[in-house]
Coordinates of C-alpha atoms in Angstrom, one line a residue:
Chain A
M144 CA 11.3 32.4 4.9
V145 CA 9.4 29.1 4.3
M146 CA 11.3 26.8 6.6
S147 CA 13.9 27.1 9.3
L148 CA 16.1 24.4 10.7
Q149 CA 17.6 24.8 14.2
G150 CA 20.3 22.5 15.5
L151 CA 19.3 19.3 13.7
S152 CA 21.1 16.2 15.0
L153 CA 20.6 12.5 14.4
Q154 CA 22.6 9.5 15.5
R155 CA 22.5 6.0 14.0
N156 CA 24.4 3.1 15.6
G157 CA 26.5 5.6 17.5
K158 CA 27.4 7.5 14.3
K159 CA 26.4 11.1 13.9
V160 CA 24.4 11.2 10.6
L161 CA 23.4 14.9 11.2
D162 CA 25.4 17.1 13.5
N163 CA 23.9 20.4 14.6
I164 CA 22.6 21.5 11.2
S165 CA 20.9 24.9 11.1
G166 CA 19.7 27.0 8.1
E167 CA 16.8 28.7 6.4
L168 CA 14.9 27.9 3.3
V169 CA 13.7 31.1 1.5
G170 CA 11.0 31.3 -1.2
G171 CA 12.3 31.9 -4.7
K172 CA 15.7 30.3 -4.0
I173 CA 17.2 27.1 -5.3
I174 CA 19.4 25.4 -2.7
A175 CA 21.7 22.5 -3.7
L176 CA 22.8 20.0 -1.1
L177 CA 26.2 18.7 -2.0
G178 CA 28.6 16.2 -0.3
P179 CA 30.2 12.8 -0.6
N180 CA 28.3 9.6 -0.1
G181 CA 27.1 9.2 3.5
A182 CA 27.5 12.9 4.2
G183 CA 23.8 13.2 5.3
K184 CA 22.2 14.8 2.2
S185 CA 19.3 12.4 1.9
T186 CA 18.9 12.2 5.7
L187 CA 18.6 16.0 5.9
I188 CA 16.1 16.3 3.0
Q189 CA 14.0 13.5 4.6
A190 CA 14.1 15.4 7.9
M191 CA 12.8 18.4 6.0
A192 CA 10.0 16.3 4.6
R193 CA 9.2 15.0 8.2
L194 CA 10.0 11.4 7.1
L195 CA 12.3 10.9 10.1
E196 CA 12.5 12.3 13.5
C197 CA 15.7 14.0 14.8
Q198 CA 16.8 16.3 17.6
G199 CA 16.4 20.1 17.0
R200 CA 13.6 22.1 15.7
I201 CA 12.1 22.5 12.2
E202 CA 9.5 25.2 11.5
M203 CA 7.5 25.7 8.4
K204 CA 5.9 29.1 7.8
G205 CA 6.4 29.9 11.5
Q206 CA 4.8 26.7 12.9
A207 CA 6.6 23.6 14.2
L208 CA 6.7 20.9 11.4
G209 CA 5.3 18.3 13.7
E210 CA 2.1 20.3 14.2
F211 CA 1.0 20.1 10.6
S212 CA -1.5 17.3 9.7
A213 CA -0.4 15.0 6.9
E214 CA -2.7 16.8 4.5
E215 CA -1.5 20.3 5.5
L216 CA 2.1 19.1 5.1
A217 CA 1.4 17.9 1.6
Q218 CA -0.3 21.2 0.8
N219 CA 3.0 23.0 1.5
L220 CA 5.7 20.6 0.6
A221 CA 6.4 18.1 -2.3
Y222 CA 9.1 15.4 -2.0
L223 CA 10.7 13.3 -4.6
P224 CA 12.6 10.2 -3.2
Q225 CA 15.7 8.7 -4.8
H226 CA 14.0 5.6 -6.0
S227 CA 10.5 4.4 -6.9
Q228 CA 9.5 1.0 -5.6
L229 CA 6.1 0.4 -7.2
Q230 CA 5.2 -3.4 -7.2
F231 CA 1.7 -3.1 -8.6
P232 CA 0.4 -2.3 -12.1
L233 CA -0.5 1.4 -11.8
E234 CA -0.6 3.4 -15.0
V235 CA 1.5 6.6 -15.3
E236 CA -1.7 8.8 -15.4
E237 CA -2.9 7.1 -12.2
V238 CA 0.5 7.9 -10.6
L239 CA 0.2 11.5 -11.7
S240 CA -3.3 11.9 -10.4
L241 CA -2.1 11.2 -6.9
A242 CA -0.5 14.7 -6.9
T243 CA -4.0 16.2 -6.4
L244 CA -4.8 14.0 -3.4
P245 CA -4.2 16.7 -0.7
F246 CA -6.2 19.3 -2.6
N247 CA -9.9 20.0 -3.3
V248 CA -9.8 19.2 -7.0
T249 CA -12.7 17.9 -9.0
R250 CA -12.3 14.9 -11.3
L251 CA -12.6 17.2 -14.3
Q252 CA -9.9 19.6 -13.0
Q253 CA -7.7 16.7 -12.2
R254 CA -8.0 15.3 -15.7
Q255 CA -7.2 18.7 -17.2
Q256 CA -4.2 19.2 -14.9
I257 CA -2.8 15.7 -15.8
K258 CA -3.3 16.4 -19.5
Q259 CA -1.3 19.7 -19.0
V260 CA 1.5 18.2 -17.0
I261 CA 1.8 15.3 -19.5
A262 CA 2.2 17.8 -22.3
D263 CA 4.6 20.0 -20.4
W264 CA 6.9 17.1 -19.6
G265 CA 6.6 15.5 -23.0
I266 CA 5.5 12.1 -21.6
E267 CA 2.4 11.6 -23.9
S268 CA 3.7 8.2 -25.1
L269 CA 4.0 7.0 -21.5
A270 CA 0.6 8.2 -20.1
N271 CA -1.2 4.8 -20.3
K272 CA 1.8 2.6 -19.7
D273 CA 2.4 0.4 -16.6
F274 CA 4.7 2.5 -14.4
R275 CA 6.8 -0.6 -13.6
Q276 CA 7.7 -1.2 -17.2
L277 CA 9.3 2.2 -17.7
S278 CA 13.0 2.7 -17.7
G279 CA 14.7 4.3 -14.7
G280 CA 14.9 7.7 -16.4
E281 CA 11.2 7.5 -17.5
Q282 CA 10.1 6.7 -14.0
Q283 CA 12.2 9.5 -12.7
R284 CA 10.6 12.0 -15.2
C285 CA 7.1 10.8 -14.2
Q286 CA 7.8 11.2 -10.5
I287 CA 9.3 14.7 -11.0
A288 CA 6.2 15.6 -13.0
R289 CA 4.0 14.3 -10.2
T290 CA 5.7 16.3 -7.5
Y291 CA 5.7 19.4 -9.8
L292 CA 1.9 19.0 -10.2
Q293 CA 1.6 18.9 -6.4
L294 CA 3.7 22.1 -6.2
S295 CA 1.5 23.8 -8.9
N296 CA -1.6 23.0 -6.9
M297 CA -0.2 24.9 -3.9
V298 CA -0.3 28.1 -6.0
T299 CA -3.8 27.3 -7.4
E300 CA -5.1 26.6 -3.9
G301 CA -3.6 29.9 -2.7
R302 CA -1.2 28.2 -0.3
G303 CA 1.5 30.5 -1.6
Q304 CA 5.2 29.5 -1.4
G305 CA 5.8 25.8 -1.3
I306 CA 8.9 23.7 -0.8
W307 CA 10.1 21.3 -3.5
L308 CA 12.4 18.7 -2.1
L309 CA 14.3 16.7 -4.8
D310 CA 16.6 13.8 -3.8
E311 CA 19.0 13.2 -6.6
P312 CA 16.5 13.8 -9.4
T313 CA 19.1 13.8 -12.1
S314 CA 20.6 10.4 -11.3
S315 CA 18.8 8.6 -14.1
L316 CA 18.1 11.5 -16.5
D317 CA 19.9 12.1 -19.8
L318 CA 21.3 15.5 -20.7
E319 CA 18.2 16.8 -22.4
H320 CA 16.0 16.0 -19.4
Q321 CA 18.6 17.3 -17.0
Q322 CA 18.3 20.6 -18.9
Q323 CA 14.5 20.4 -18.8
L324 CA 14.6 19.9 -15.0
K325 CA 16.9 22.9 -14.7
T326 CA 14.4 25.0 -16.6
I327 CA 11.5 23.8 -14.4
C328 CA 13.4 24.3 -11.2
T329 CA 14.2 27.9 -12.2
Q330 CA 10.5 28.5 -13.1
A331 CA 9.4 27.0 -9.7
A332 CA 11.8 29.4 -8.0
K333 CA 10.4 32.3 -10.0
E334 CA 6.9 31.4 -8.9
G335 CA 8.1 31.9 -5.3
H336 CA 8.7 28.3 -4.3
C337 CA 11.9 27.1 -2.5
V338 CA 13.6 24.3 -4.3
V339 CA 16.0 22.0 -2.4
I340 CA 17.9 19.6 -4.6
V341 CA 20.4 16.9 -3.8
L342 CA 23.1 16.8 -6.5
H343 CA 26.4 15.0 -7.1
D344 CA 27.5 17.1 -10.1
L345 CA 29.3 20.2 -8.9
N346 CA 29.0 22.0 -12.2
Q347 CA 25.3 21.3 -12.3
A348 CA 24.9 22.7 -8.8
F349 CA 26.9 25.8 -9.8
S350 CA 24.8 26.5 -12.9
L351 CA 21.5 25.9 -11.1
A352 CA 21.6 26.8 -7.4
D353 CA 21.5 30.2 -5.8
E354 CA 22.8 28.7 -2.6
I355 CA 24.9 25.7 -1.7
W356 CA 24.9 23.7 1.5
L357 CA 28.0 21.5 1.5
L358 CA 27.8 18.5 3.9
D359 CA 30.5 16.3 5.2
K360 CA 30.1 13.5 7.8
G361 CA 26.8 15.0 8.9
K362 CA 28.2 18.5 9.4
L363 CA 27.6 21.6 7.3
R364 CA 31.0 22.6 6.0
A365 CA 29.8 25.5 3.9
Q366 CA 26.6 27.3 3.4
G367 CA 25.8 30.4 1.3
K368 CA 25.9 31.9 -2.1
T369 CA 27.2 29.4 -4.6
S370 CA 30.0 31.7 -6.1
E371 CA 31.2 32.8 -2.7
V372 CA 31.4 29.7 -0.4
V373 CA 32.7 26.9 -2.6
T374 CA 36.4 27.0 -3.1
E375 CA 38.9 24.6 -4.7
E376 CA 40.5 23.9 -1.3
L377 CA 37.1 23.1 0.3
I378 CA 36.0 20.8 -2.5
S379 CA 39.4 19.0 -2.6
D380 CA 39.2 18.5 1.2
V381 CA 35.6 17.3 1.3
F382 CA 35.6 15.1 -1.8
N383 CA 39.2 14.0 -1.5
V384 CA 39.9 14.8 -5.2
S385 CA 42.1 17.2 -7.0
V386 CA 40.1 20.0 -8.5
R387 CA 40.5 23.3 -10.4
R388 CA 37.9 26.1 -10.8
I389 CA 38.0 27.8 -14.2
E390 CA 36.2 31.2 -14.5
D391 CA 35.1 32.9 -17.7
N392 CA 32.4 35.4 -18.6
E393 CA 29.6 32.8 -18.4
G394 CA 30.4 31.7 -14.9
S395 CA 32.7 29.0 -13.5
I396 CA 33.3 25.3 -13.9
F397 CA 35.2 22.7 -11.9
V398 CA 37.7 20.5 -13.7
F399 CA 38.8 17.4 -11.9
S400 CA 42.1 15.7 -12.4
Chain B
M148 CA -27.0 3.1 -5.8
I149 CA -28.3 -0.4 -4.8
K150 CA -30.6 -0.2 -7.9
K151 CA -27.6 0.8 -10.1
L152 CA -25.6 -2.1 -8.7
L153 CA -28.3 -4.7 -9.1
T154 CA -28.9 -3.7 -12.7
S155 CA -25.2 -3.7 -13.6
P156 CA -23.4 -6.7 -15.1
F157 CA -22.1 -7.3 -11.6
G158 CA -25.6 -7.6 -10.3
W159 CA -26.5 -10.1 -13.0
I160 CA -23.4 -12.2 -12.5
L161 CA -24.0 -12.1 -8.7
G162 CA -27.6 -13.3 -9.2
I163 CA -26.6 -16.2 -11.5
V164 CA -23.8 -17.3 -9.1
L165 CA -26.0 -17.2 -6.1
S166 CA -28.8 -19.1 -7.9
I167 CA -26.4 -21.8 -9.0
G168 CA -25.0 -22.0 -5.5
I169 CA -28.4 -22.5 -4.0
C170 CA -29.4 -25.2 -6.6
L171 CA -26.2 -27.2 -6.2
G172 CA -25.7 -29.9 -3.6
A173 CA -26.6 -33.5 -2.8
L174 CA -30.2 -32.5 -3.7
F175 CA -30.3 -30.5 -7.0
M176 CA -33.0 -27.9 -6.4
G177 CA -33.3 -26.8 -10.0
S178 CA -34.8 -30.1 -11.1
V179 CA -38.5 -30.3 -12.0
D180 CA -38.7 -33.6 -10.2
H181 CA -38.0 -31.9 -6.9
Q182 CA -40.8 -29.3 -7.2
T183 CA -43.1 -31.5 -5.1
L184 CA -40.4 -32.0 -2.6
M185 CA -39.9 -28.2 -2.4
N186 CA -43.4 -27.8 -1.3
T187 CA -42.8 -30.1 1.7
D188 CA -41.4 -29.1 5.0
I189 CA -38.1 -30.9 4.3
G190 CA -37.6 -29.1 1.0
S191 CA -38.4 -25.7 2.5
K192 CA -36.1 -26.5 5.4
I193 CA -33.2 -27.4 3.1
L194 CA -33.7 -24.2 1.1
W195 CA -34.2 -21.7 4.0
D196 CA -32.2 -23.2 6.8
I197 CA -29.3 -24.8 4.9
R198 CA -28.8 -23.6 1.3
I199 CA -29.6 -19.9 1.5
P200 CA -27.6 -19.1 4.7
R201 CA -24.8 -21.2 3.4
V202 CA -24.5 -19.6 0.0
L203 CA -24.9 -16.1 1.4
L204 CA -22.3 -16.8 4.1
A205 CA -20.0 -18.2 1.4
F206 CA -20.4 -15.0 -0.6
V207 CA -19.8 -12.7 2.5
I208 CA -16.8 -14.7 3.6
G209 CA -15.3 -14.8 0.1
A210 CA -15.8 -11.0 -0.2
S211 CA -14.3 -10.5 3.3
L212 CA -11.2 -12.6 2.6
S213 CA -10.7 -11.0 -0.8
L214 CA -11.0 -7.4 0.6
S215 CA -8.6 -8.4 3.4
G216 CA -6.2 -9.6 0.8
V217 CA -6.3 -6.3 -1.1
L218 CA -5.9 -4.3 2.1
I219 CA -3.0 -6.3 3.4
Q220 CA -1.1 -6.5 0.0
S221 CA -1.5 -2.7 -0.5
N222 CA -0.4 -1.8 3.0
V223 CA 2.7 -4.0 3.1
R224 CA 3.2 -3.3 -0.7
N225 CA 3.9 -7.0 -1.2
P226 CA 1.9 -8.8 -3.9
L227 CA 2.6 -12.1 -2.1
A228 CA 0.9 -11.1 1.2
D229 CA -2.4 -12.4 2.4
P230 CA -4.4 -12.1 5.7
S231 CA -2.5 -15.0 7.3
L232 CA 0.6 -12.7 7.2
I233 CA -0.5 -10.8 10.3
G234 CA -1.0 -14.1 12.2
V235 CA -4.8 -14.0 12.2
S236 CA -5.4 -17.4 10.6
A237 CA -2.8 -19.1 12.7
G238 CA -4.1 -17.5 15.9
A239 CA -7.6 -18.5 15.1
A240 CA -6.6 -22.1 14.2
L241 CA -4.7 -22.3 17.5
G242 CA -7.7 -21.1 19.5
A243 CA -9.9 -23.7 17.8
A244 CA -7.5 -26.5 18.3
L245 CA -7.1 -25.6 22.0
M246 CA -10.9 -25.7 22.4
I247 CA -11.3 -29.0 20.5
V248 CA -8.6 -30.7 22.7
A249 CA -9.9 -29.2 25.9
A250 CA -13.4 -30.3 25.1
E251 CA -12.2 -33.9 24.6
F252 CA -10.5 -33.9 28.1
V253 CA -13.2 -32.0 30.0
G254 CA -16.1 -33.3 28.0
F255 CA -18.3 -30.3 26.9
E256 CA -20.2 -29.4 23.7
T257 CA -17.8 -27.6 21.3
Q258 CA -20.2 -26.4 18.6
Y259 CA -20.4 -22.8 19.8
Y260 CA -17.2 -22.6 21.7
I261 CA -14.9 -23.4 18.8
P262 CA -15.8 -20.3 16.7
I263 CA -15.5 -18.1 19.8
A264 CA -12.1 -19.5 20.7
A265 CA -11.0 -19.1 17.1
F266 CA -12.1 -15.4 17.1
V267 CA -10.3 -14.7 20.4
G268 CA -7.2 -16.5 19.1
G269 CA -7.2 -14.5 15.8
I270 CA -7.6 -11.2 17.5
L271 CA -5.0 -12.0 20.2
A272 CA -2.5 -13.1 17.5
T273 CA -3.0 -9.9 15.6
M274 CA -2.6 -7.8 18.7
T275 CA 0.7 -9.6 19.5
V276 CA 1.9 -9.0 16.0
L277 CA 1.0 -5.3 16.2
K278 CA 2.8 -5.0 19.5
L279 CA 5.9 -6.8 18.4
G280 CA 5.9 -5.2 15.0
R281 CA 6.0 -1.6 16.4
N282 CA 4.7 0.1 13.3
D283 CA 5.9 3.4 14.6
L284 CA 9.5 2.6 14.1
P285 CA 11.4 3.2 10.8
G286 CA 10.9 0.1 8.7
G287 CA 8.0 -0.8 10.9
M288 CA 6.1 -2.7 8.2
A289 CA 9.0 -5.1 7.7
L290 CA 9.1 -5.7 11.5
L291 CA 5.4 -6.3 11.4
I292 CA 5.7 -9.0 8.6
L293 CA 8.6 -10.7 10.5
A294 CA 6.5 -10.6 13.7
G295 CA 3.6 -12.2 11.7
I296 CA 5.9 -15.0 10.5
A297 CA 7.1 -15.6 14.0
I298 CA 3.5 -15.9 15.4
N299 CA 2.6 -18.2 12.5
V300 CA 5.6 -20.5 13.4
V301 CA 4.7 -20.5 17.1
A302 CA 1.0 -21.2 16.4
A303 CA 1.9 -24.0 14.0
S304 CA 4.2 -25.7 16.5
L305 CA 1.6 -25.4 19.3
I306 CA -1.1 -26.9 17.0
G307 CA 1.4 -29.7 16.2
L308 CA 1.8 -30.3 20.0
L309 CA -2.0 -30.3 20.5
S310 CA -2.4 -32.7 17.6
Y311 CA 0.2 -35.0 19.2
I312 CA -1.6 -35.2 22.5
A313 CA -5.2 -35.2 21.0
T314 CA -7.4 -38.3 20.9
D315 CA -8.2 -39.7 17.5
S316 CA -11.6 -38.0 17.2
A317 CA -10.1 -34.7 18.3
L318 CA -7.3 -35.0 15.8
R319 CA -9.9 -35.7 13.0
H320 CA -11.8 -32.6 14.2
I321 CA -8.7 -30.4 14.2
T322 CA -7.8 -31.6 10.7
F323 CA -11.3 -31.1 9.2
W324 CA -11.6 -27.6 10.8
S325 CA -8.2 -26.5 9.5
L326 CA -9.3 -27.4 6.0
G327 CA -12.4 -25.3 6.2
S328 CA -16.1 -26.0 5.7
L329 CA -19.3 -24.0 5.4
A330 CA -21.4 -26.9 6.6
S331 CA -22.2 -25.2 9.9
A332 CA -23.4 -22.0 8.2
N333 CA -26.4 -20.4 9.9
Y334 CA -28.1 -17.0 10.1
F335 CA -26.2 -16.0 13.3
W336 CA -22.8 -16.2 11.5
L337 CA -24.3 -14.7 8.4
A338 CA -25.4 -11.7 10.3
L339 CA -22.2 -11.3 12.3
C340 CA -19.9 -11.6 9.2
S341 CA -22.2 -9.3 7.2
I342 CA -22.1 -6.6 9.8
A343 CA -18.2 -6.7 9.8
L344 CA -18.2 -6.6 6.0
L345 CA -20.6 -3.7 6.1
I346 CA -18.4 -1.7 8.4
V347 CA -15.4 -2.2 6.1
C348 CA -17.6 -1.3 3.0
I349 CA -18.6 2.0 4.7
W350 CA -14.9 2.8 5.6
L351 CA -13.4 1.8 2.2
P352 CA -14.8 4.4 -0.3
K353 CA -12.8 7.3 1.3
Q354 CA -9.6 5.3 1.4
H355 CA -9.1 4.2 -2.2
R356 CA -6.8 7.0 -3.3
K357 CA -4.8 6.8 -0.1
L358 CA -4.3 3.1 -0.7
D359 CA -3.1 4.0 -4.3
A360 CA -0.6 6.5 -2.8
I361 CA 0.8 3.8 -0.4
L362 CA 1.5 1.6 -3.4
L363 CA 4.1 4.2 -4.5
G364 CA 5.9 4.0 -1.2
Q365 CA 5.5 5.2 2.4
A366 CA 7.6 8.3 1.9
E367 CA 5.6 9.3 -1.2
A368 CA 2.3 8.6 0.6
N369 CA 3.4 10.6 3.7
T370 CA 4.2 13.6 1.5
M371 CA 1.0 13.3 -0.5
G372 CA -1.1 13.9 2.5
V373 CA -1.7 10.4 3.7
D374 CA -1.3 9.6 7.4
V375 CA 0.3 6.3 6.6
K376 CA 0.7 4.9 10.1
R377 CA -3.0 5.6 10.9
L378 CA -4.2 4.0 7.6
Q379 CA -2.1 0.9 8.2
I380 CA -3.3 0.4 11.7
Q381 CA -6.9 0.9 10.7
S382 CA -6.5 -1.5 7.8
I383 CA -4.8 -4.2 9.9
I384 CA -7.5 -4.0 12.6
L385 CA -10.3 -4.3 10.0
V386 CA -8.4 -7.2 8.2
A387 CA -8.1 -8.9 11.6
L388 CA -11.9 -8.4 12.2
L389 CA -12.9 -9.8 8.8
A390 CA -10.4 -12.7 8.7
S391 CA -10.9 -13.9 12.3
L392 CA -14.7 -13.8 11.9
A393 CA -14.3 -15.7 8.6
V394 CA -12.0 -18.3 10.1
S395 CA -14.3 -18.6 13.2
A396 CA -17.3 -19.2 11.0
C397 CA -15.9 -21.9 8.7
G398 CA -12.3 -22.7 9.5
I399 CA -9.2 -21.8 7.4
I400 CA -9.9 -21.1 3.7
G401 CA -6.7 -20.5 1.8
F402 CA -5.9 -18.7 -1.4
I403 CA -9.0 -16.5 -1.8
G404 CA -7.3 -13.7 0.0
L405 CA -4.1 -14.1 -2.0
V406 CA -5.3 -14.9 -5.5
T407 CA -8.5 -12.9 -5.9
P408 CA -6.8 -9.5 -5.7
H409 CA -4.4 -10.6 -8.4
I410 CA -7.1 -11.7 -10.7
G411 CA -8.8 -8.3 -10.0
R412 CA -5.6 -6.4 -10.9
M413 CA -5.2 -8.4 -14.1
L414 CA -8.7 -7.2 -15.1
V415 CA -8.8 -3.6 -14.0
G416 CA -5.2 -2.7 -12.8
A417 CA -4.1 -1.7 -9.3
S418 CA -6.2 1.4 -8.8
H419 CA -8.3 0.7 -5.7
R420 CA -11.2 2.7 -7.2
Y421 CA -12.0 -0.3 -9.4
L422 CA -10.0 -3.1 -7.6
L423 CA -11.9 -2.9 -4.3
P424 CA -15.5 -3.4 -5.7
L425 CA -14.2 -6.0 -8.2
S426 CA -12.4 -8.0 -5.5
F427 CA -15.6 -7.9 -3.4
F428 CA -17.6 -9.5 -6.2
L429 CA -14.9 -11.9 -7.4
G430 CA -14.0 -13.2 -3.9
G431 CA -17.6 -13.7 -3.0
S432 CA -18.5 -15.4 -6.3
L433 CA -15.4 -17.6 -6.3
L434 CA -16.2 -18.9 -2.8
V435 CA -19.8 -19.6 -3.7
I436 CA -18.6 -21.6 -6.8
A437 CA -15.9 -23.4 -4.7
D438 CA -18.5 -24.3 -2.1
G439 CA -20.8 -25.6 -4.8
M440 CA -18.0 -27.8 -6.1
A441 CA -17.1 -29.0 -2.6
R442 CA -20.8 -30.1 -2.1
T443 CA -21.2 -31.9 -5.4
I444 CA -17.9 -33.5 -6.4
I445 CA -18.3 -36.5 -4.0
A446 CA -22.0 -36.0 -3.1
P447 CA -23.7 -36.9 -0.8
A448 CA -20.4 -36.5 1.1
E449 CA -18.6 -33.1 1.2
L450 CA -15.0 -32.1 0.4
P451 CA -13.5 -29.6 2.8
I452 CA -13.7 -26.2 1.0
G453 CA -10.0 -25.4 1.8
I454 CA -9.0 -28.3 -0.5
V455 CA -11.1 -27.0 -3.4
T456 CA -9.9 -23.4 -3.1
A457 CA -6.3 -24.6 -2.8
L458 CA -6.6 -26.9 -5.8
I459 CA -8.0 -24.0 -7.9
G460 CA -5.9 -21.3 -6.3
A461 CA -2.5 -22.9 -6.3
P462 CA -2.2 -23.5 -10.1
V463 CA -3.7 -20.0 -10.7
F464 CA -1.1 -18.5 -8.3
I465 CA 1.8 -20.4 -10.0
W466 CA 0.6 -19.2 -13.4
L467 CA 0.5 -15.7 -12.1
L468 CA 4.0 -15.9 -10.7
V469 CA 5.4 -17.2 -14.0
R470 CA 3.5 -14.6 -16.0
E471 CA 4.6 -11.8 -13.7
G472 CA 8.2 -13.0 -13.8
R473 CA 8.2 -13.1 -17.6
R474 CA 6.6 -9.7 -17.9
L475 CA 9.0 -8.0 -15.5
Q476 CA 11.9 -10.1 -16.5
W477 CA 12.8 -11.3 -13.0

């Protein structure tokens, strides 16, 4: 187990944004956070990244999350936010290089790692461009590549299992790059990392995740193995839509009407 | 490292700029006709007691304001921010205006008290902004900026009130001081401002990648190993130290802190590894040149340097805004 959450609660303006959430993040697993808008998915992932304080207890590798220094936290956890807000002319390569900030990496090693990640993600044409001038999807790919590079360094530095927190990473990606992200997430899980991913597409969550945490109004409505916990009735109730689950040999898909 | 720096293009440019700055003035020191004068006590006094401390102070203050600009813009991730945003300039101006008016009523010598009052005013204003801004709250940086704006407004209205009750000579003094001048430069201020700049220059080299990370966003920087709150507080304290000393030594000098970082970014991009040293040299050189112009345009009289920097800075700033708007299709 790489992280445990015990009784997380948070109130904003009298409204419960998180209501007694508990759970465990295990290495080698992909967990999808699902739920309608305002369910608390982003808030929960931000709490896991120690970006906001809430009631309850979060432990990472047996130690309270608050006890980690900023550097130690970054050596164990990589976080991708929903949006990028860069206002200054940083090049893509410079953005990628920041992934090595918490690690003891020489400039030569850093250059080699950046070259590798640029090739892996097929972003050679973007490497020397001003990050602000990229499209939303291109920015998203570069940021995913940056957090993946941070995750890779956790293995290189012998930190072992890391946590990869992705907040709606597919929102600006086309189908090809959604597929690429799926492959990389699976690979990260195989390497022993725990991937937590906020998604809106149920079918994507079904094809990618080992576990689903379904949130509604700050509460965990369902939590467990993807195929077991998510039913037509539950989805209809939480998302207020009519839905049918179709099974075949290759798995199951949800069809909305 | 110093040898490397002095033999680099930066070193050459710095040498040329400082030499021109020392030669310029009501008395042009590069002229052969003045060689005889230079051998006299007056010539030597002009060179060692007036020109050299003045030009070196101009460089140190220009570099201080420019580095302050980079630090504050990066920390609040706002390209339009400058050191006055945290209330330091307004606080210093209020302190100075209070001292000028009090001196008129009580009747004491203000020469040394004005800079001290300005320094205390600048630091007090920054501490108030930090206290009101509560950087530990979510969205704390936005609160900090709003607190800075509020302090600027309060200080401006109090300066207005002081100007209203001031005598004619005090009013003229307040106006001249608020436009900035390096005329009172001496080795005391040069040493003080240089020590502050040296402290910042020792602190900066380990921060450049952290500052790059903050540009991406607070959440990103926090999860890339940067203690954002700590870095922001340290930066603001150092900006307050640099800017309040600069304002105390020579009044309010606008636009250097705002424009120089942008010129630097246009030349080398936003990476602080290159931007910080370039801004140091650009800010220092620009203020030496502006001071040279202020001393020569209407020689033997002097223009307030704030007018020269604003006259150069404002058009450059407008051009930058238009260029940035076109490039990013605002």
